[in-house]
């Protein structure tokens, strides 16, 4: 992933807020399709990652952890968008 070397932890915190904003906008859909538990798990993993990144770890380990989280976030995006996207198109 290009640019990961200069990755800013502040960006992860911004993403956390954006994830919460999306959830708040579509809370009924997330709950209806049972995605709210998956989303909470994703946010817990993000909180854990932010805690870990605030410690002094080897740089390569931090890069690997961020990369793993980004992959998890992308999997959730693909999985959940099938439901959220359909509901948004239907005017839910």
JSON list of C-alpha atoms in Angstrom, two decimals:
[
{"chain": "A", "resi": 1, "resn": "UNK", "atom": "CA", "xyz": [0.00, 0.00, 0.00]},
{"chain": "A", "resi": 2, "resn": "UNK", "atom": "CA", "xyz": [1.55, 3.20, -1.11]},
{"chain": "A", "resi": 3, "resn": "UNK", "atom": "CA", "xyz": [1.74, 5.96, 1.44]},
{"chain": "A", "resi": 4, "resn": "UNK", "atom": "CA", "xyz": [1.44, 3.67, 4.44]},
{"chain": "A", "resi": 5, "resn": "UNK", "atom": "CA", "xyz": [4.92, 4.69, 5.51]},
{"chain": "A", "resi": 6, "resn": "UNK", "atom": "CA", "xyz": [3.66, 8.20, 6.23]},
{"chain": "A", "resi": 7, "resn": "UNK", "atom": "CA", "xyz": [0.33, 7.07, 7.67]},
{"chain": "A", "resi": 8, "resn": "UNK", "atom": "CA", "xyz": [-1.07, 9.37, 10.33]},
{"chain": "A", "resi": 9, "resn": "UNK", "atom": "CA", "xyz": [-2.84, 7.89, 13.38]},
{"chain": "A", "resi": 10, "resn": "UNK", "atom": "CA", "xyz": [-5.10, 10.96, 13.35]},
{"chain": "A", "resi": 11, "resn": "UNK", "atom": "CA", "xyz": [-6.56, 9.62, 10.10]},
{"chain": "A", "resi": 12, "resn": "UNK", "atom": "CA", "xyz": [-7.66, 6.45, 11.91]},
{"chain": "A", "resi": 13, "resn": "UNK", "atom": "CA", "xyz": [-9.43, 8.58, 14.50]},
{"chain": "A", "resi": 14, "resn": "UNK", "atom": "CA", "xyz": [-11.19, 10.49, 11.71]},
{"chain": "A", "resi": 15, "resn": "UNK", "atom": "CA", "xyz": [-12.25, 7.22, 10.12]},
{"chain": "A", "resi": 16, "resn": "UNK", "atom": "CA", "xyz": [-13.68, 6.08, 13.44]},
{"chain": "A", "resi": 17, "resn": "UNK", "atom": "CA", "xyz": [-15.92, 9.13, 13.53]},
{"chain": "A", "resi": 18, "resn": "UNK", "atom": "CA", "xyz": [-16.89, 8.64, 9.89]},
{"chain": "A", "resi": 19, "resn": "UNK", "atom": "CA", "xyz": [-17.81, 5.01, 10.60]},
{"chain": "A", "resi": 20, "resn": "UNK", "atom": "CA", "xyz": [-19.99, 6.14, 13.51]},
{"chain": "A", "resi": 21, "resn": "UNK", "atom": "CA", "xyz": [-21.63, 8.80, 11.32]},
{"chain": "A", "resi": 22, "resn": "UNK", "atom": "CA", "xyz": [-22.47, 6.18, 8.67]},
{"chain": "A", "resi": 23, "resn": "UNK", "atom": "CA", "xyz": [-23.83, 3.86, 11.34]},
{"chain": "A", "resi": 24, "resn": "UNK", "atom": "CA", "xyz": [-25.98, 6.64, 12.81]},
{"chain": "A", "resi": 25, "resn": "UNK", "atom": "CA", "xyz": [-27.39, 7.40, 9.35]},
{"chain": "A", "resi": 26, "resn": "UNK", "atom": "CA", "xyz": [-28.35, 3.78, 8.68]},
{"chain": "A", "resi": 27, "resn": "UNK", "atom": "CA", "xyz": [-28.78, 2.35, 12.20]},
{"chain": "A", "resi": 28, "resn": "UNK", "atom": "CA", "xyz": [-32.07, 0.64, 11.31]},
{"chain": "A", "resi": 29, "resn": "UNK", "atom": "CA", "xyz": [-30.53, -1.13, 8.33]},
{"chain": "A", "resi": 30, "resn": "UNK", "atom": "CA", "xyz": [-27.47, -2.25, 10.29]},
{"chain": "A", "resi": 31, "resn": "UNK", "atom": "CA", "xyz": [-29.71, -3.67, 13.02]},
{"chain": "A", "resi": 32, "resn": "UNK", "atom": "CA", "xyz": [-32.20, -5.23, 10.60]},
{"chain": "A", "resi": 33, "resn": "UNK", "atom": "CA", "xyz": [-29.48, -7.17, 8.77]},
{"chain": "A", "resi": 34, "resn": "UNK", "atom": "CA", "xyz": [-27.52, -8.02, 11.91]},
{"chain": "A", "resi": 35, "resn": "UNK", "atom": "CA", "xyz": [-24.53, -5.92, 10.91]},
{"chain": "A", "resi": 36, "resn": "UNK", "atom": "CA", "xyz": [-24.49, -3.87, 14.11]},
{"chain": "A", "resi": 37, "resn": "UNK", "atom": "CA", "xyz": [-22.50, -6.55, 15.95]},
{"chain": "A", "resi": 38, "resn": "UNK", "atom": "CA", "xyz": [-19.96, -6.72, 13.13]},
{"chain": "A", "resi": 39, "resn": "UNK", "atom": "CA", "xyz": [-19.66, -2.95, 13.16]},
{"chain": "A", "resi": 40, "resn": "UNK", "atom": "CA", "xyz": [-19.15, -2.86, 16.93]},
{"chain": "A", "resi": 41, "resn": "UNK", "atom": "CA", "xyz": [-16.45, -5.51, 16.55]},
{"chain": "A", "resi": 42, "resn": "UNK", "atom": "CA", "xyz": [-14.77, -3.43, 13.85]},
{"chain": "A", "resi": 43, "resn": "UNK", "atom": "CA", "xyz": [-14.86, -0.34, 16.06]},
{"chain": "A", "resi": 44, "resn": "UNK", "atom": "CA", "xyz": [-13.47, -2.31, 19.01]},
{"chain": "A", "resi": 45, "resn": "UNK", "atom": "CA", "xyz": [-10.62, -3.50, 16.80]},
{"chain": "A", "resi": 46, "resn": "UNK", "atom": "CA", "xyz": [-10.00, 0.09, 15.73]},
{"chain": "A", "resi": 47, "resn": "UNK", "atom": "CA", "xyz": [-9.96, 1.24, 19.36]},
{"chain": "A", "resi": 48, "resn": "UNK", "atom": "CA", "xyz": [-7.50, -1.53, 20.20]},
{"chain": "A", "resi": 49, "resn": "UNK", "atom": "CA", "xyz": [-5.34, -0.58, 17.24]},
{"chain": "A", "resi": 50, "resn": "UNK", "atom": "CA", "xyz": [-5.31, 3.06, 18.32]},
{"chain": "A", "resi": 51, "resn": "UNK", "atom": "CA", "xyz": [-4.30, 2.02, 21.84]},
{"chain": "A", "resi": 52, "resn": "UNK", "atom": "CA", "xyz": [-1.52, -0.20, 20.52]},
{"chain": "A", "resi": 53, "resn": "UNK", "atom": "CA", "xyz": [-0.25, 2.45, 18.12]},
{"chain": "A", "resi": 54, "resn": "UNK", "atom": "CA", "xyz": [0.14, 4.88, 21.01]},
{"chain": "A", "resi": 55, "resn": "UNK", "atom": "CA", "xyz": [2.84, 2.61, 22.45]},
{"chain": "A", "resi": 56, "resn": "UNK", "atom": "CA", "xyz": [6.39, 2.22, 21.22]},
{"chain": "A", "resi": 57, "resn": "UNK", "atom": "CA", "xyz": [6.37, -0.75, 18.89]},
{"chain": "A", "resi": 58, "resn": "UNK", "atom": "CA", "xyz": [8.68, -1.61, 16.03]},
{"chain": "A", "resi": 59, "resn": "UNK", "atom": "CA", "xyz": [7.67, 0.46, 13.03]},
{"chain": "A", "resi": 60, "resn": "UNK", "atom": "CA", "xyz": [7.18, -2.54, 10.74]},
{"chain": "A", "resi": 61, "resn": "UNK", "atom": "CA", "xyz": [4.82, -4.14, 13.25]},
{"chain": "A", "resi": 62, "resn": "UNK", "atom": "CA", "xyz": [2.71, -0.97, 13.39]},
{"chain": "A", "resi": 63, "resn": "UNK", "atom": "CA", "xyz": [2.57, -0.84, 9.59]},
{"chain": "A", "resi": 64, "resn": "UNK", "atom": "CA", "xyz": [1.45, -4.48, 9.48]},
{"chain": "A", "resi": 65, "resn": "UNK", "atom": "CA", "xyz": [-1.24, -3.83, 12.09]},
{"chain": "A", "resi": 66, "resn": "UNK", "atom": "CA", "xyz": [-2.61, -0.83, 10.19]},
{"chain": "A", "resi": 67, "resn": "UNK", "atom": "CA", "xyz": [-2.56, -2.84, 6.97]},
{"chain": "A", "resi": 68, "resn": "UNK", "atom": "CA", "xyz": [-4.50, -5.68, 8.67]},
{"chain": "A", "resi": 69, "resn": "UNK", "atom": "CA", "xyz": [-7.11, -3.24, 9.96]},
{"chain": "A", "resi": 70, "resn": "UNK", "atom": "CA", "xyz": [-7.50, -1.63, 6.53]},
{"chain": "A", "resi": 71, "resn": "UNK", "atom": "CA", "xyz": [-8.12, -5.07, 5.04]},
{"chain": "A", "resi": 72, "resn": "UNK", "atom": "CA", "xyz": [-10.71, -5.80, 7.74]},
{"chain": "A", "resi": 73, "resn": "UNK", "atom": "CA", "xyz": [-12.38, -2.45, 7.09]},
{"chain": "A", "resi": 74, "resn": "UNK", "atom": "CA", "xyz": [-12.50, -3.17, 3.36]},
{"chain": "A", "resi": 75, "resn": "UNK", "atom": "CA", "xyz": [-14.05, -6.62, 3.94]},
{"chain": "A", "resi": 76, "resn": "UNK", "atom": "CA", "xyz": [-16.72, -5.06, 6.15]},
{"chain": "A", "resi": 77, "resn": "UNK", "atom": "CA", "xyz": [-17.36, -2.33, 3.57]},
{"chain": "A", "resi": 78, "resn": "UNK", "atom": "CA", "xyz": [-17.89, -4.86, 0.79]},
{"chain": "A", "resi": 79, "resn": "UNK", "atom": "CA", "xyz": [-20.05, -7.14, 2.95]},
{"chain": "A", "resi": 80, "resn": "UNK", "atom": "CA", "xyz": [-22.21, -4.42, 4.48]},
{"chain": "A", "resi": 81, "resn": "UNK", "atom": "CA", "xyz": [-22.61, -2.29, 1.37]},
{"chain": "A", "resi": 82, "resn": "UNK", "atom": "CA", "xyz": [-24.76, -4.98, -0.21]},
{"chain": "A", "resi": 83, "resn": "UNK", "atom": "CA", "xyz": [-27.38, -4.24, 2.44]},
{"chain": "A", "resi": 84, "resn": "UNK", "atom": "CA", "xyz": [-26.84, -0.58, 3.21]},
{"chain": "A", "resi": 85, "resn": "UNK", "atom": "CA", "xyz": [-26.57, 0.35, -0.46]},
{"chain": "A", "resi": 86, "resn": "UNK", "atom": "CA", "xyz": [-29.82, -1.39, -1.33]},
{"chain": "A", "resi": 87, "resn": "UNK", "atom": "CA", "xyz": [-31.63, 0.25, 1.57]},
{"chain": "A", "resi": 88, "resn": "UNK", "atom": "CA", "xyz": [-30.29, 3.68, 0.63]},
{"chain": "A", "resi": 89, "resn": "UNK", "atom": "CA", "xyz": [-31.45, 3.22, -2.96]},
{"chain": "A", "resi": 90, "resn": "UNK", "atom": "CA", "xyz": [-34.93, 2.28, -1.70]},
{"chain": "A", "resi": 91, "resn": "UNK", "atom": "CA", "xyz": [-35.08, 5.46, 0.39]},
{"chain": "A", "resi": 92, "resn": "UNK", "atom": "CA", "xyz": [-34.93, 3.75, 3.75]}
]
